[in-house]
XYZ file of N, CA and C in Angstrom:
423
model
N 92.347 72.586 92.732
C 91.181 73.232 92.153
C 91.586 73.853 90.823
N 90.792 73.598 89.822
C 91.127 74.068 88.487
C 90.024 74.956 87.936
N 89.590 75.912 88.738
C 88.572 76.849 88.279
C 89.259 78.128 87.834
N 88.915 78.569 86.659
C 89.522 79.785 86.126
C 88.519 80.928 86.192
N 88.996 82.083 86.559
C 88.169 83.277 86.662
C 88.572 84.213 85.527
N 87.587 84.723 84.824
C 87.880 85.713 83.796
C 88.004 87.074 84.494
N 89.201 87.372 84.948
C 89.436 88.580 85.742
C 89.116 89.854 84.976
N 89.196 89.812 83.671
C 88.907 91.008 82.871
C 87.437 91.403 82.965
N 86.577 90.425 83.268
C 85.146 90.680 83.363
C 84.704 91.065 84.773
N 85.574 90.925 85.757
C 85.205 91.222 87.135
C 85.272 92.722 87.401
N 84.313 93.212 88.152
C 84.380 94.620 88.530
C 85.344 94.777 89.707
N 85.615 96.006 90.063
C 86.588 96.287 91.123
C 86.223 95.680 92.463
N 84.937 95.656 92.788
C 84.521 95.093 94.077
C 84.672 93.579 94.097
N 84.433 92.927 92.953
C 84.645 91.477 92.876
C 86.125 91.150 93.064
N 86.979 91.930 92.419
C 88.421 91.711 92.578
C 88.860 91.964 94.012
N 88.293 92.993 94.645
C 88.626 93.293 96.038
C 88.153 92.181 96.961
N 86.992 91.613 96.691
C 86.467 90.498 97.473
C 87.447 89.326 97.447
N 87.916 88.982 96.258
C 88.889 87.906 96.120
C 90.212 88.301 96.762
N 90.662 89.521 96.486
C 91.953 89.975 97.003
C 92.008 90.009 98.512
N 90.916 90.373 99.158
C 90.855 90.388 100.621
C 91.146 89.002 101.182
N 90.530 87.983 100.619
C 90.738 86.613 101.098
C 92.153 86.120 100.823
N 92.654 86.389 99.639
C 94.007 85.958 99.269
C 95.032 86.638 100.178
N 94.902 87.939 100.346
C 95.835 88.714 101.163
C 95.815 88.245 102.614
N 94.634 88.057 103.157
C 94.493 87.599 104.546
C 95.185 86.250 104.744
N 95.071 85.364 103.760
C 95.720 84.058 103.854
C 97.242 84.203 103.873
N 97.775 85.060 103.007
C 99.217 85.313 103.004
C 99.682 85.835 104.362
N 98.952 86.788 104.909
C 99.349 87.396 106.179
C 99.299 86.375 107.298
N 98.233 85.615 107.388
C 98.111 84.601 108.447
C 99.221 83.568 108.356
N 99.500 83.107 107.143
C 100.570 82.125 106.971
C 101.914 82.717 107.384
N 102.158 83.958 107.004
C 103.419 84.628 107.343
C 103.591 84.760 108.857
N 102.540 85.180 109.531
C 102.625 85.356 110.990
C 102.802 84.021 111.702
N 102.106 82.996 111.256
C 102.269 81.674 111.867
C 103.674 81.125 111.608
N 104.208 81.389 110.422
C 105.564 80.934 110.096
C 106.611 81.615 110.977
N 106.285 82.795 111.499
C 107.194 83.490 112.419
C 107.117 82.910 113.826
N 106.253 81.940 114.037
C 106.147 81.302 115.340
C 105.144 81.957 116.273
N 104.375 82.897 115.776
C 103.358 83.545 116.601
C 102.150 82.609 116.645
N 101.741 82.222 117.847
C 100.646 81.252 117.956
C 99.516 81.704 118.867
N 99.721 82.736 119.637
C 98.654 83.207 120.518
C 97.671 84.058 119.722
N 96.375 83.726 119.787
C 95.377 84.433 118.973
C 95.380 85.955 119.154
N 95.505 86.437 120.373
C 95.511 87.880 120.604
C 96.688 88.555 119.931
N 97.839 87.943 120.031
C 99.037 88.510 119.400
C 98.942 88.438 117.877
N 98.397 87.340 117.366
C 98.205 87.222 115.923
C 97.317 88.358 115.411
N 96.234 88.631 116.133
C 95.319 89.708 115.744
C 96.017 91.057 115.739
N 96.777 91.343 116.789
C 97.491 92.630 116.880
C 98.518 92.768 115.765
N 99.271 91.715 115.516
C 100.292 91.763 114.464
C 99.644 91.908 113.086
N 98.551 91.216 112.878
C 97.885 91.246 111.573
C 97.375 92.643 111.241
N 96.985 93.400 112.249
C 96.437 94.736 112.022
C 97.417 95.639 111.261
N 98.705 95.437 111.468
C 99.717 96.234 110.773
C 99.718 95.960 109.271
N 99.084 94.853 108.868
C 99.027 94.479 107.460
C 97.642 94.651 106.840
N 96.591 94.392 107.619
C 95.271 94.230 107.010
C 94.298 95.387 107.214
N 94.636 96.382 107.985
C 93.717 97.498 108.169
C 93.693 98.383 106.921
N 92.637 99.159 106.776
C 92.554 100.091 105.649
C 93.718 101.074 105.679
N 94.114 101.513 106.865
C 95.246 102.433 106.980
C 96.540 101.771 106.525
N 96.705 100.500 106.855
C 97.901 99.779 106.413
C 97.917 99.656 104.895
N 96.770 99.331 104.311
C 96.690 99.229 102.851
C 97.034 100.561 102.190
N 96.500 101.650 102.733
C 96.776 102.976 102.167
C 98.255 103.322 102.279
N 98.852 103.015 103.419
C 100.283 103.280 103.601
C 101.108 102.462 102.612
N 100.767 101.202 102.448
C 101.497 100.345 101.527
C 101.337 100.833 100.087
N 100.137 101.257 99.726
C 99.944 101.758 98.366
C 100.765 103.020 98.130
N 100.805 103.914 99.106
C 101.608 105.129 98.939
C 103.085 104.779 98.762
N 103.565 103.791 99.499
C 104.953 103.350 99.345
C 105.178 102.707 97.981
N 104.177 101.980 97.486
C 104.301 101.398 96.143
C 104.481 102.499 95.107
N 103.736 103.586 95.274
C 103.875 104.716 94.352
C 105.244 105.372 94.500
N 105.658 105.605 95.732
C 106.945 106.260 95.985
C 108.111 105.433 95.435
N 107.996 104.107 95.532
C 109.057 103.206 95.080
C 108.895 102.793 93.614
N 107.875 103.312 92.934
C 107.588 102.936 91.545
C 107.516 101.418 91.411
N 106.785 100.818 92.336
C 106.718 99.358 92.423
C 105.727 98.746 91.435
N 104.693 99.480 91.080
C 103.638 98.933 90.219
C 103.884 99.235 88.751
N 103.492 98.290 87.915
C 103.485 98.547 86.476
C 102.119 99.142 86.122
N 101.996 99.687 84.924
C 100.772 100.379 84.519
C 99.523 99.515 84.640
N 99.595 98.266 84.203
C 98.417 97.388 84.259
C 97.982 97.139 85.702
N 98.934 96.978 86.602
C 98.587 96.787 88.021
C 97.906 98.034 88.569
N 98.395 99.190 88.196
C 97.789 100.442 88.646
C 96.365 100.578 88.112
N 96.130 100.126 86.897
C 94.781 100.182 86.318
C 93.806 99.318 87.130
N 94.253 98.154 87.578
C 93.366 97.302 88.376
C 93.186 97.861 89.783
N 94.208 98.523 90.305
C 94.038 99.238 91.580
C 92.933 100.283 91.422
N 93.000 101.069 90.343
C 92.003 102.123 90.121
C 90.605 101.539 89.921
N 90.518 100.375 89.317
C 89.217 99.732 89.130
C 88.562 99.483 90.491
N 89.357 99.052 91.450
C 88.829 98.830 92.800
C 88.591 100.127 93.551
N 89.526 101.046 93.462
C 89.399 102.317 94.177
C 88.177 103.097 93.731
N 87.899 103.075 92.449
C 86.811 103.861 91.894
C 85.462 103.144 91.896
N 85.436 101.914 92.370
C 84.186 101.149 92.378
C 83.176 101.805 93.313
N 81.932 101.727 92.940
C 80.860 102.333 93.730
C 80.378 101.335 94.774
N 80.966 101.393 95.935
C 80.606 100.484 97.023
C 79.440 101.053 97.812
N 78.551 100.171 98.223
C 77.400 100.594 99.018
C 77.631 100.367 100.505
N 78.824 99.912 100.856
C 79.154 99.739 102.266
C 79.890 100.972 102.755
N 79.822 101.201 104.044
C 80.468 102.372 104.635
C 81.810 101.988 105.246
N 82.712 102.944 105.238
C 84.021 102.753 105.852
C 83.856 102.621 107.365
N 84.557 101.647 107.931
C 84.532 101.469 109.381
C 85.886 101.892 109.945
N 85.871 102.739 110.917
C 87.094 103.161 111.614
C 88.101 103.887 110.732
N 87.656 104.453 109.630
C 88.556 105.211 108.772
C 87.733 106.150 107.885
N 88.420 107.034 107.196
C 87.728 107.970 106.307
C 87.470 107.307 104.950
N 86.615 107.925 104.162
C 86.188 107.362 102.880
C 87.357 107.212 101.910
N 88.248 108.179 101.864
C 89.385 108.122 100.935
C 90.281 106.925 101.258
N 90.596 106.746 102.528
C 91.434 105.613 102.941
C 90.739 104.297 102.622
N 89.443 104.237 102.858
C 88.669 103.030 102.568
C 88.702 102.701 101.071
N 88.586 103.719 100.238
C 88.600 103.487 98.795
C 89.986 103.033 98.317
N 91.038 103.604 98.897
C 92.393 103.153 98.555
C 92.576 101.705 98.981
N 92.053 101.360 100.149
C 92.128 99.988 100.633
C 91.409 99.030 99.681
N 90.257 99.444 99.191
C 89.517 98.613 98.236
C 90.330 98.434 96.959
N 90.981 99.488 96.501
C 91.848 99.390 95.335
C 93.019 98.453 95.560
N 93.604 98.533 96.752
C 94.724 97.662 97.120
C 94.275 96.197 97.066
N 93.113 95.912 97.646
C 92.590 94.547 97.644
C 92.272 94.086 96.220
N 91.752 94.991 95.384
C 91.466 94.651 93.986
C 92.756 94.297 93.246
N 93.830 95.007 93.529
C 95.128 94.706 92.927
C 95.568 93.289 93.275
N 95.453 92.917 94.538
C 95.820 91.560 94.966
C 94.911 90.539 94.271
N 93.613 90.838 94.219
C 92.668 89.944 93.548
C 92.996 89.770 92.076
N 93.364 90.850 91.420
C 93.750 90.794 90.008
C 94.956 89.885 89.809
N 95.992 90.054 90.613
C 97.184 89.224 90.457
C 96.861 87.751 90.647
N 96.024 87.456 91.624
C 95.655 86.061 91.879
C 94.783 85.516 90.745
N 93.753 86.251 90.363
C 92.824 85.777 89.340
C 93.485 85.629 87.969
N 94.514 86.420 87.707
C 95.221 86.348 86.427
C 96.411 85.388 86.484
N 96.484 84.630 87.573
C 97.515 83.592 87.749
C 98.941 84.137 87.725
N 99.119 85.361 88.175
C 100.453 85.963 88.245
C 101.046 85.685 89.636
N 101.240 84.417 89.922
C 101.632 84.011 91.264
C 103.049 84.428 91.625
N 103.942 84.450 90.659
C 105.313 84.904 90.927
C 105.303 86.377 91.320
N 104.547 87.187 90.590
C 104.451 88.623 90.911
C 103.746 88.818 92.249
N 102.717 88.029 92.520
C 102.009 88.122 93.797
C 102.957 87.788 94.948
N 103.756 86.742 94.793
C 104.740 86.399 95.826
C 105.753 87.526 96.013
N 106.214 88.107 94.909
C 107.162 89.225 94.966
C 106.544 90.411 95.717
N 105.290 90.704 95.411
C 104.606 91.813 96.060
C 104.438 91.548 97.555
N 104.076 90.325 97.908
C 103.881 90.000 99.324
C 105.206 90.086 100.091
N 106.277 89.639 99.500
C 107.588 89.761 100.153
C 107.939 91.237 100.347
N 107.662 92.053 99.359
C 107.904 93.487 99.458
C 107.055 94.069 100.589
N 105.797 93.681 100.663
C 104.895 94.161 101.716
C 105.422 93.774 103.091
N 105.810 92.514 103.274
C 106.353 92.085 104.565
C 107.547 92.943 104.959
N 108.416 93.219 103.999
C 109.613 94.025 104.270
C 109.236 95.445 104.689
N 108.252 96.050 104.023
C 107.861 97.428 104.338
C 107.292 97.523 105.752
N 106.409 96.613 106.092
C 105.782 96.646 107.424
C 106.816 96.352 108.496
N 107.618 95.336 108.297
C 108.572 94.912 109.322
C 109.748 95.860 109.484
N 110.016 96.666 108.461
C 111.078 97.671 108.583
C 110.556 98.960 109.212
N 109.231 99.043 109.388
C 108.641 100.217 110.016
C 108.250 101.326 109.064
N 108.336 101.099 107.769
C 108.028 102.167 106.805
C 106.567 102.603 106.840
N 105.678 101.765 107.342
C 104.254 102.104 107.349
C 103.788 102.701 108.680
N 104.676 102.833 109.641
C 104.262 103.235 110.999
C 103.689 104.626 111.094
N 104.126 105.555 110.281
C 103.623 106.928 110.413
C 102.148 107.038 110.044
N 101.550 105.931 109.640
C 100.116 105.902 109.353
C 99.328 105.366 110.543
N 99.971 105.199 111.677
C 99.267 104.717 112.867
C 99.219 103.232 112.990
N 99.995 102.529 112.177
C 100.015 101.069 112.236
C 101.249 100.632 113.028
N 101.019 99.979 114.100
C 102.143 99.468 114.902
C 102.433 98.050 114.512
N 103.702 97.707 114.437
C 104.120 96.354 114.089
C 103.864 95.408 115.231
């Protein structure tokens, strides 16, 4: 597919929409590559990566580790600050907004064709979750 998206023109919610799908695909592929094949177990394992709480924990670790460059942080803020008309499910509004920013960041990297950086970020994310760094946010591996 050779469709190009002008990511600079997308609002934060559009980037989050794209980022949610891209991120979910990475997580599913990663879990299947680990040999997990039972649907119930896949769902439980995925929750440690895809819940709003997991996104918030990962973003806080990105800040603590100085993992993001300024431009990436700007696209995170574009998503976090977007005026969404949907309500947070199973979490508070602040966590939901951070999650939206996290998804917008992933969407930005994908839409801007920064695939090497996206792969680097996903490897970092896998390491954080699997090492247990995100557990104090209520996410079990």
